[in-house]
Amino acid sequence: MDTELAQFATYLKFEKTVSDHTHRNYMSDLKQFQRYLMEKKKAMQWQDVTNITIRNYLGNLYNHHSRATIARKLSAIRHFLHYLVREKVVATDASELISTTKQEQKL
């Protein structure tokens, strides 16, 4: 799992040319997701990740993070899984069926 994350980090930096801030946050978010998968024994390979796995992970975040943070973490997961499909590491993108949470609006 670490190899794919390292390759994605390189892809973000040199092909997508995202900002350093975006790069740092995406990689941090993905490493947190990877830790969750390993600790909960939900997936030992990226192919094992399902939309239910992602939903459970995001559900665990609701008590501790803002909606904006959760949306960013979902965005990182989506971009990563899309990359894995493109690279033929996984057959399908498990995040496709997950909708983004509505952002909080201040009055």
CSV table of N, CA, C and O in Angstrom, one decimal:
chain,number,residue,atom,x,y,z
A,1,MET,N,0.8,-1.2,0.0
A,1,MET,CA,0.0,0.0,0.0
A,1,MET,C,0.9,1.3,0.0
A,1,MET,O,0.5,2.3,-0.6
A,2,ASP,N,2.0,1.2,0.6
A,2,ASP,CA,2.9,2.3,0.7
A,2,ASP,C,3.5,2.7,-0.7
A,2,ASP,O,3.6,3.9,-1.0
A,3,THR,N,3.7,1.7,-1.5
A,3,THR,CA,4.2,2.0,-2.9
A,3,THR,C,3.3,2.9,-3.7
A,3,THR,O,3.7,3.8,-4.3
A,4,GLU,N,2.0,2.5,-3.6
A,4,GLU,CA,1.0,3.3,-4.4
A,4,GLU,C,0.9,4.7,-3.9
A,4,GLU,O,0.8,5.7,-4.7
A,5,LEU,N,1.0,4.9,-2.6
A,5,LEU,CA,1.0,6.2,-2.0
A,5,LEU,C,2.2,7.0,-2.4
A,5,LEU,O,2.0,8.2,-2.8
A,6,ALA,N,3.3,6.4,-2.4
A,6,ALA,CA,4.5,7.1,-2.9
A,6,ALA,C,4.4,7.5,-4.3
A,6,ALA,O,4.8,8.6,-4.7
A,7,GLN,N,3.9,6.6,-5.2
A,7,GLN,CA,3.8,6.9,-6.6
A,7,GLN,C,2.7,8.0,-6.8
A,7,GLN,O,2.9,8.9,-7.7
A,8,PHE,N,1.7,8.0,-6.0
A,8,PHE,CA,0.7,9.1,-6.1
A,8,PHE,C,1.3,10.4,-5.7
A,8,PHE,O,1.0,11.5,-6.3
A,9,ALA,N,2.1,10.4,-4.6
A,9,ALA,CA,2.7,11.7,-4.2
A,9,ALA,C,3.6,12.3,-5.3
A,9,ALA,O,3.5,13.5,-5.5
A,10,THR,N,4.3,11.4,-6.0
A,10,THR,CA,5.1,11.9,-7.2
A,10,THR,C,4.2,12.4,-8.3
A,10,THR,O,4.5,13.5,-8.8
A,11,TYR,N,3.1,11.7,-8.5
A,11,TYR,CA,2.2,12.1,-9.5
A,11,TYR,C,1.6,13.5,-9.2
A,11,TYR,O,1.5,14.4,-10.1
A,12,LEU,N,1.2,13.7,-8.0
A,12,LEU,CA,0.6,15.0,-7.6
A,12,LEU,C,1.7,16.1,-7.7
A,12,LEU,O,1.3,17.2,-8.2
A,13,LYS,N,2.9,15.9,-7.3
A,13,LYS,CA,3.9,16.9,-7.3
A,13,LYS,C,4.4,17.3,-8.8
A,13,LYS,O,4.5,18.4,-9.1
A,14,PHE,N,4.6,16.2,-9.6
A,14,PHE,CA,5.2,16.5,-10.9
A,14,PHE,C,4.3,16.5,-12.1
A,14,PHE,O,4.5,17.2,-13.1
A,15,GLU,N,3.2,15.7,-12.0
A,15,GLU,CA,2.3,15.7,-13.2
A,15,GLU,C,1.1,16.7,-13.0
A,15,GLU,O,0.7,17.4,-13.9
A,16,LYS,N,0.5,16.6,-11.8
A,16,LYS,CA,-0.6,17.5,-11.5
A,16,LYS,C,-0.2,18.9,-11.0
A,16,LYS,O,-1.0,19.8,-11.1
A,17,THR,N,1.0,19.0,-10.6
A,17,THR,CA,1.7,20.2,-10.1
A,17,THR,C,0.7,21.0,-9.1
A,17,THR,O,0.4,22.1,-9.3
A,18,VAL,N,0.3,20.2,-8.1
A,18,VAL,CA,-0.5,20.9,-7.1
A,18,VAL,C,0.4,21.7,-6.1
A,18,VAL,O,1.6,21.5,-6.1
A,19,SER,N,-0.2,22.6,-5.4
A,19,SER,CA,0.6,23.4,-4.5
A,19,SER,C,1.1,22.5,-3.4
A,19,SER,O,0.6,21.4,-3.1
A,20,ASP,N,2.2,23.0,-2.7
A,20,ASP,CA,2.8,22.3,-1.6
A,20,ASP,C,1.8,22.0,-0.5
A,20,ASP,O,1.8,20.9,0.1
A,21,HIS,N,0.9,23.0,-0.3
A,21,HIS,CA,-0.1,22.9,0.8
A,21,HIS,C,-1.1,21.7,0.4
A,21,HIS,O,-1.4,20.9,1.3
A,22,THR,N,-1.6,21.7,-0.8
A,22,THR,CA,-2.5,20.6,-1.2
A,22,THR,C,-1.8,19.3,-1.2
A,22,THR,O,-2.4,18.3,-0.7
A,23,HIS,N,-0.6,19.2,-1.6
A,23,HIS,CA,0.2,18.0,-1.6
A,23,HIS,C,0.3,17.4,-0.2
A,23,HIS,O,0.1,16.3,0.1
A,24,ARG,N,0.7,18.3,0.7
A,24,ARG,CA,0.9,17.9,2.1
A,24,ARG,C,-0.4,17.4,2.7
A,24,ARG,O,-0.4,16.4,3.4
A,25,ASN,N,-1.5,18.1,2.5
A,25,ASN,CA,-2.8,17.8,3.1
A,25,ASN,C,-3.3,16.5,2.5
A,25,ASN,O,-3.8,15.6,3.2
A,26,TYR,N,-3.2,16.3,1.2
A,26,TYR,CA,-3.7,15.1,0.6
A,26,TYR,C,-2.9,13.9,1.1
A,26,TYR,O,-3.5,12.9,1.4
A,27,MET,N,-1.6,14.0,1.2
A,27,MET,CA,-0.8,12.8,1.6
A,27,MET,C,-1.1,12.5,3.1
A,27,MET,O,-1.2,11.4,3.5
A,28,SER,N,-1.3,13.6,3.9
A,28,SER,CA,-1.6,13.4,5.3
A,28,SER,C,-3.0,12.7,5.4
A,28,SER,O,-3.1,11.7,6.2
A,29,ASP,N,-3.9,13.1,4.6
A,29,ASP,CA,-5.3,12.5,4.7
A,29,ASP,C,-5.3,11.1,4.2
A,29,ASP,O,-5.9,10.2,4.8
A,30,LEU,N,-4.5,10.8,3.2
A,30,LEU,CA,-4.4,9.4,2.7
A,30,LEU,C,-3.7,8.5,3.7
A,30,LEU,O,-4.1,7.3,3.8
A,31,LYS,N,-2.7,9.0,4.4
A,31,LYS,CA,-2.0,8.2,5.4
A,31,LYS,C,-2.9,7.9,6.5
A,31,LYS,O,-2.8,6.8,7.1
A,32,GLN,N,-3.7,8.9,6.9
A,32,GLN,CA,-4.7,8.6,8.0
A,32,GLN,C,-5.7,7.6,7.6
A,32,GLN,O,-6.0,6.7,8.4
A,33,PHE,N,-6.2,7.6,6.3
A,33,PHE,CA,-7.1,6.6,5.8
A,33,PHE,C,-6.4,5.3,5.8
A,33,PHE,O,-7.0,4.3,6.2
A,34,GLN,N,-5.2,5.2,5.4
A,34,GLN,CA,-4.4,3.9,5.4
A,34,GLN,C,-4.3,3.4,6.8
A,34,GLN,O,-4.5,2.2,7.0
A,35,ARG,N,-4.0,4.2,7.7
A,35,ARG,CA,-3.9,3.8,9.2
A,35,ARG,C,-5.2,3.2,9.6
A,35,ARG,O,-5.2,2.2,10.3
A,36,TYR,N,-6.3,3.9,9.3
A,36,TYR,CA,-7.6,3.4,9.7
A,36,TYR,C,-7.9,2.0,9.1
A,36,TYR,O,-8.3,1.1,9.8
A,37,LEU,N,-7.5,1.8,7.8
A,37,LEU,CA,-7.7,0.5,7.1
A,37,LEU,C,-6.9,-0.6,7.8
A,37,LEU,O,-7.4,-1.7,8.0
A,38,MET,N,-5.7,-0.3,8.2
A,38,MET,CA,-4.8,-1.2,8.8
A,38,MET,C,-5.3,-1.6,10.2
A,38,MET,O,-5.3,-2.7,10.6
A,39,GLU,N,-5.6,-0.5,11.0
A,39,GLU,CA,-6.0,-0.7,12.4
A,39,GLU,C,-7.3,-1.5,12.5
A,39,GLU,O,-7.5,-2.4,13.4
A,40,LYS,N,-8.2,-1.2,11.6
A,40,LYS,CA,-9.5,-1.9,11.6
A,40,LYS,C,-9.5,-3.2,10.8
A,40,LYS,O,-10.5,-3.8,10.8
A,41,LYS,N,-8.4,-3.4,10.2
A,41,LYS,CA,-8.3,-4.6,9.3
A,41,LYS,C,-9.4,-4.6,8.3
A,41,LYS,O,-9.9,-5.7,7.9
A,42,LYS,N,-9.7,-3.4,7.8
A,42,LYS,CA,-10.8,-3.3,6.8
A,42,LYS,C,-10.2,-3.7,5.4
A,42,LYS,O,-11.0,-4.2,4.6
A,43,ALA,N,-9.0,-3.4,5.1
A,43,ALA,CA,-8.4,-3.7,3.8
A,43,ALA,C,-6.9,-3.8,4.0
A,43,ALA,O,-6.3,-3.0,4.6
A,44,MET,N,-6.4,-4.8,3.3
A,44,MET,CA,-4.9,-5.0,3.4
A,44,MET,C,-4.3,-4.6,2.1
A,44,MET,O,-3.1,-4.4,2.0
A,45,GLN,N,-5.1,-4.4,1.1
A,45,GLN,CA,-4.7,-3.9,-0.2
A,45,GLN,C,-5.7,-2.9,-0.7
A,45,GLN,O,-6.9,-2.9,-0.3
A,46,TRP,N,-5.3,-2.0,-1.6
A,46,TRP,CA,-6.3,-1.0,-2.1
A,46,TRP,C,-7.4,-1.6,-2.8
A,46,TRP,O,-8.5,-1.0,-2.8
A,47,GLN,N,-7.3,-2.8,-3.4
A,47,GLN,CA,-8.3,-3.5,-4.1
A,47,GLN,C,-9.5,-3.9,-3.1
A,47,GLN,O,-10.6,-4.1,-3.6
A,48,ASP,N,-9.1,-4.0,-1.9
A,48,ASP,CA,-10.1,-4.4,-0.8
A,48,ASP,C,-11.0,-3.3,-0.4
A,48,ASP,O,-12.0,-3.5,0.4
A,49,VAL,N,-10.7,-2.0,-0.7
A,49,VAL,CA,-11.5,-0.9,-0.3
A,49,VAL,C,-12.8,-0.8,-1.0
A,49,VAL,O,-12.9,-0.9,-2.2
A,50,THR,N,-13.9,-0.7,-0.2
A,50,THR,CA,-15.2,-0.6,-0.8
A,50,THR,C,-15.8,0.7,-0.4
A,50,THR,O,-15.3,1.4,0.4
A,51,ASN,N,-17.0,1.0,-1.1
A,51,ASN,CA,-17.7,2.3,-0.7
A,51,ASN,C,-18.1,2.2,0.8
A,51,ASN,O,-18.1,3.3,1.4
A,52,ILE,N,-18.5,1.1,1.3
A,52,ILE,CA,-18.9,0.9,2.7
A,52,ILE,C,-17.7,1.2,3.6
A,52,ILE,O,-17.8,1.9,4.6
A,53,THR,N,-16.5,0.8,3.2
A,53,THR,CA,-15.3,1.0,4.0
A,53,THR,C,-15.1,2.6,4.1
A,53,THR,O,-14.8,3.1,5.2
A,54,ILE,N,-15.2,3.2,3.0
A,54,ILE,CA,-15.0,4.7,2.9
A,54,ILE,C,-16.1,5.4,3.8
A,54,ILE,O,-15.8,6.3,4.5
A,55,ARG,N,-17.3,5.0,3.6
A,55,ARG,CA,-18.4,5.6,4.4
A,55,ARG,C,-18.2,5.4,5.9
A,55,ARG,O,-18.4,6.3,6.7
A,56,ASN,N,-17.7,4.2,6.3
A,56,ASN,CA,-17.5,4.0,7.7
A,56,ASN,C,-16.4,4.9,8.2
A,56,ASN,O,-16.4,5.5,9.3
A,57,TYR,N,-15.3,5.0,7.4
A,57,TYR,CA,-14.2,5.9,7.8
A,57,TYR,C,-14.7,7.4,8.0
A,57,TYR,O,-14.4,8.0,9.0
A,58,LEU,N,-15.4,7.8,7.0
A,58,LEU,CA,-15.9,9.2,7.1
A,58,LEU,C,-16.9,9.4,8.2
A,58,LEU,O,-16.9,10.4,8.9
A,59,GLY,N,-17.7,8.4,8.5
A,59,GLY,CA,-18.6,8.4,9.7
A,59,GLY,C,-17.8,8.6,11.0
A,59,GLY,O,-18.3,9.3,11.9
A,60,ASN,N,-16.7,7.9,11.1
A,60,ASN,CA,-15.9,8.0,12.3
A,60,ASN,C,-15.3,9.4,12.5
A,60,ASN,O,-15.0,9.8,13.6
A,61,LEU,N,-15.2,10.2,11.4
A,61,LEU,CA,-14.6,11.5,11.5
A,61,LEU,C,-15.6,12.6,11.9
A,61,LEU,O,-15.2,13.7,12.4
A,62,TYR,N,-16.9,12.3,11.8
A,62,TYR,CA,-17.9,13.3,12.0
A,62,TYR,C,-17.9,14.0,13.4
A,62,TYR,O,-18.2,15.1,13.6
A,63,ASN,N,-17.5,13.2,14.4
A,63,ASN,CA,-17.5,13.7,15.8
A,63,ASN,C,-16.3,14.6,16.1
A,63,ASN,O,-16.3,15.3,17.1
A,64,HIS,N,-15.3,14.5,15.2
A,64,HIS,CA,-14.0,15.2,15.6
A,64,HIS,C,-13.6,16.3,14.5
A,64,HIS,O,-12.7,17.0,14.8
A,65,HIS,N,-14.3,16.3,13.4
A,65,HIS,CA,-13.8,17.2,12.3
A,65,HIS,C,-15.0,18.0,11.7
A,65,HIS,O,-16.1,17.5,11.7
A,66,SER,N,-14.7,19.1,11.1
A,66,SER,CA,-15.7,19.9,10.4
A,66,SER,C,-16.1,19.3,9.1
A,66,SER,O,-15.4,18.4,8.6
A,67,ARG,N,-17.2,19.7,8.6
A,67,ARG,CA,-17.6,19.2,7.3
A,67,ARG,C,-16.6,19.5,6.2
A,67,ARG,O,-16.4,18.7,5.3
A,68,ALA,N,-16.0,20.6,6.3
A,68,ALA,CA,-15.0,21.0,5.3
A,68,ALA,C,-13.8,20.1,5.3
A,68,ALA,O,-13.3,19.7,4.2
A,69,THR,N,-13.4,19.7,6.5
A,69,THR,CA,-12.3,18.8,6.6
A,69,THR,C,-12.6,17.4,6.1
A,69,THR,O,-11.8,16.8,5.3
A,70,ILE,N,-13.8,17.0,6.4
A,70,ILE,CA,-14.3,15.7,5.9
A,70,ILE,C,-14.4,15.7,4.4
A,70,ILE,O,-14.0,14.7,3.7
A,71,ALA,N,-14.9,16.8,3.8
A,71,ALA,CA,-15.0,16.9,2.4
A,71,ALA,C,-13.6,16.9,1.7
A,71,ALA,O,-13.4,16.2,0.7
A,72,ARG,N,-12.6,17.5,2.3
A,72,ARG,CA,-11.2,17.5,1.8
A,72,ARG,C,-10.7,16.1,1.9
A,72,ARG,O,-10.0,15.6,0.9
A,73,LYS,N,-10.9,15.4,3.0
A,73,LYS,CA,-10.4,14.0,3.1
A,73,LYS,C,-11.1,13.1,2.0
A,73,LYS,O,-10.4,12.3,1.4
A,74,LEU,N,-12.3,13.3,1.8
A,74,LEU,CA,-13.0,12.5,0.7
A,74,LEU,C,-12.5,12.9,-0.6
A,74,LEU,O,-12.3,12.0,-1.5
A,75,SER,N,-12.2,14.1,-0.9
A,75,SER,CA,-11.6,14.5,-2.1
A,75,SER,C,-10.2,13.9,-2.3
A,75,SER,O,-9.9,13.4,-3.4
A,76,ALA,N,-9.4,13.8,-1.3
A,76,ALA,CA,-8.1,13.1,-1.4
A,76,ALA,C,-8.3,11.6,-1.8
A,76,ALA,O,-7.6,11.1,-2.6
A,77,ILE,N,-9.2,11.0,-1.1
A,77,ILE,CA,-9.5,9.6,-1.3
A,77,ILE,C,-10.0,9.4,-2.8
A,77,ILE,O,-9.5,8.5,-3.5
A,78,ARG,N,-10.9,10.3,-3.2
A,78,ARG,CA,-11.4,10.2,-4.6
A,78,ARG,C,-10.3,10.3,-5.6
A,78,ARG,O,-10.2,9.5,-6.6
A,79,HIS,N,-9.5,11.3,-5.5
A,79,HIS,CA,-8.4,11.5,-6.4
A,79,HIS,C,-7.4,10.3,-6.4
A,79,HIS,O,-7.0,9.9,-7.5
A,80,PHE,N,-7.1,9.8,-5.3
A,80,PHE,CA,-6.2,8.7,-5.2
A,80,PHE,C,-6.8,7.4,-5.8
A,80,PHE,O,-6.1,6.8,-6.6
A,81,LEU,N,-8.1,7.1,-5.5
A,81,LEU,CA,-8.7,6.0,-6.1
A,81,LEU,C,-8.8,6.1,-7.6
A,81,LEU,O,-8.7,5.1,-8.4
A,82,HIS,N,-9.1,7.3,-8.1
A,82,HIS,CA,-9.2,7.6,-9.5
A,82,HIS,C,-7.8,7.3,-10.2
A,82,HIS,O,-7.7,6.7,-11.3
A,83,TYR,N,-6.8,7.8,-9.5
A,83,TYR,CA,-5.4,7.5,-10.0
A,83,TYR,C,-5.1,6.0,-10.0
A,83,TYR,O,-4.6,5.5,-11.0
A,84,LEU,N,-5.6,5.3,-9.0
A,84,LEU,CA,-5.3,3.8,-9.0
A,84,LEU,C,-6.1,3.1,-10.1
A,84,LEU,O,-5.5,2.1,-10.7
A,85,VAL,N,-7.3,3.6,-10.5
A,85,VAL,CA,-8.0,3.0,-11.6
A,85,VAL,C,-7.2,3.3,-12.9
A,85,VAL,O,-7.1,2.4,-13.7
A,86,ARG,N,-6.8,4.5,-13.0
A,86,ARG,CA,-6.1,4.9,-14.2
A,86,ARG,C,-4.8,4.1,-14.4
A,86,ARG,O,-4.4,3.7,-15.5
A,87,GLU,N,-4.1,3.8,-13.3
A,87,GLU,CA,-2.9,3.0,-13.3
A,87,GLU,C,-3.2,1.5,-13.3
A,87,GLU,O,-2.2,0.7,-13.2
A,88,LYS,N,-4.4,1.1,-13.3
A,88,LYS,CA,-4.9,-0.3,-13.4
A,88,LYS,C,-4.4,-1.1,-12.1
A,88,LYS,O,-4.1,-2.3,-12.2
A,89,VAL,N,-4.3,-0.4,-11.0
A,89,VAL,CA,-4.1,-1.1,-9.7
A,89,VAL,C,-5.4,-1.6,-9.2
A,89,VAL,O,-5.4,-2.7,-8.6
A,90,VAL,N,-6.5,-0.9,-9.3
A,90,VAL,CA,-7.8,-1.4,-8.9
A,90,VAL,C,-8.7,-1.3,-10.1
A,90,VAL,O,-8.5,-0.5,-11.1
A,91,ALA,N,-9.7,-2.2,-10.1
A,91,ALA,CA,-10.6,-2.2,-11.3
A,91,ALA,C,-11.7,-1.1,-11.3
A,91,ALA,O,-12.1,-0.6,-12.3
A,92,THR,N,-12.2,-0.8,-10.1
A,92,THR,CA,-13.2,0.2,-9.9
A,92,THR,C,-12.9,1.2,-8.8
A,92,THR,O,-12.2,0.9,-7.9
A,93,ASP,N,-13.5,2.4,-9.0
A,93,ASP,CA,-13.3,3.5,-8.0
A,93,ASP,C,-14.4,3.4,-6.9
A,93,ASP,O,-15.6,3.7,-7.2
A,94,ALA,N,-14.1,2.9,-5.7
A,94,ALA,CA,-15.0,2.7,-4.7
A,94,ALA,C,-15.7,4.0,-4.2
A,94,ALA,O,-16.7,4.0,-3.5
A,95,SER,N,-15.1,5.1,-4.5
A,95,SER,CA,-15.6,6.4,-4.0
A,95,SER,C,-16.7,7.0,-4.9
A,95,SER,O,-17.3,8.0,-4.6
A,96,GLU,N,-16.9,6.4,-6.1
A,96,GLU,CA,-17.9,7.0,-7.0
A,96,GLU,C,-19.3,7.1,-6.5
A,96,GLU,O,-20.0,8.0,-6.8
A,97,LEU,N,-19.7,6.2,-5.6
A,97,LEU,CA,-21.0,6.2,-5.1
A,97,LEU,C,-21.2,7.0,-3.9
A,97,LEU,O,-22.3,7.1,-3.3
A,98,ILE,N,-20.2,7.7,-3.4
A,98,ILE,CA,-20.3,8.5,-2.2
A,98,ILE,C,-20.4,10.0,-2.6
A,98,ILE,O,-19.7,10.5,-3.3
A,99,SER,N,-21.5,10.6,-2.0
A,99,SER,CA,-21.7,12.0,-2.3
A,99,SER,C,-21.0,12.9,-1.3
A,99,SER,O,-20.7,12.4,-0.1
A,100,THR,N,-20.6,14.1,-1.7
A,100,THR,CA,-20.0,15.0,-0.8
A,100,THR,C,-20.9,15.6,0.2
A,100,THR,O,-22.1,15.9,-0.2
A,101,THR,N,-20.5,15.8,1.4
A,101,THR,CA,-21.4,16.4,2.4
A,101,THR,C,-21.6,17.9,2.1
A,101,THR,O,-20.8,18.5,1.6
A,102,LYS,N,-22.8,18.3,2.5
A,102,LYS,CA,-23.1,19.7,2.3
A,102,LYS,C,-22.3,20.6,3.3
A,102,LYS,O,-22.1,20.2,4.4
A,103,GLN,N,-21.8,21.7,2.8
A,103,GLN,CA,-21.0,22.5,3.7
A,103,GLN,C,-21.8,23.4,4.6
A,103,GLN,O,-23.0,23.7,4.2
A,104,GLU,N,-21.3,23.7,5.7
A,104,GLU,CA,-22.0,24.5,6.7
A,104,GLU,C,-22.1,25.9,6.1
A,104,GLU,O,-21.1,26.4,5.6
A,105,GLN,N,-23.2,26.6,6.3
A,105,GLN,CA,-23.4,27.9,5.8
A,105,GLN,C,-23.5,28.8,7.1
A,105,GLN,O,-24.4,28.6,7.9
A,106,LYS,N,-22.8,29.9,7.1
A,106,LYS,CA,-22.9,30.8,8.2
A,106,LYS,C,-23.9,31.9,7.8
A,106,LYS,O,-24.0,32.3,6.7
A,107,LEU,N,-24.7,32.3,8.8
A,107,LEU,CA,-25.7,33.3,8.5
A,107,LEU,C,-25.1,34.7,8.8
A,107,LEU,O,-24.3,35.0,9.5
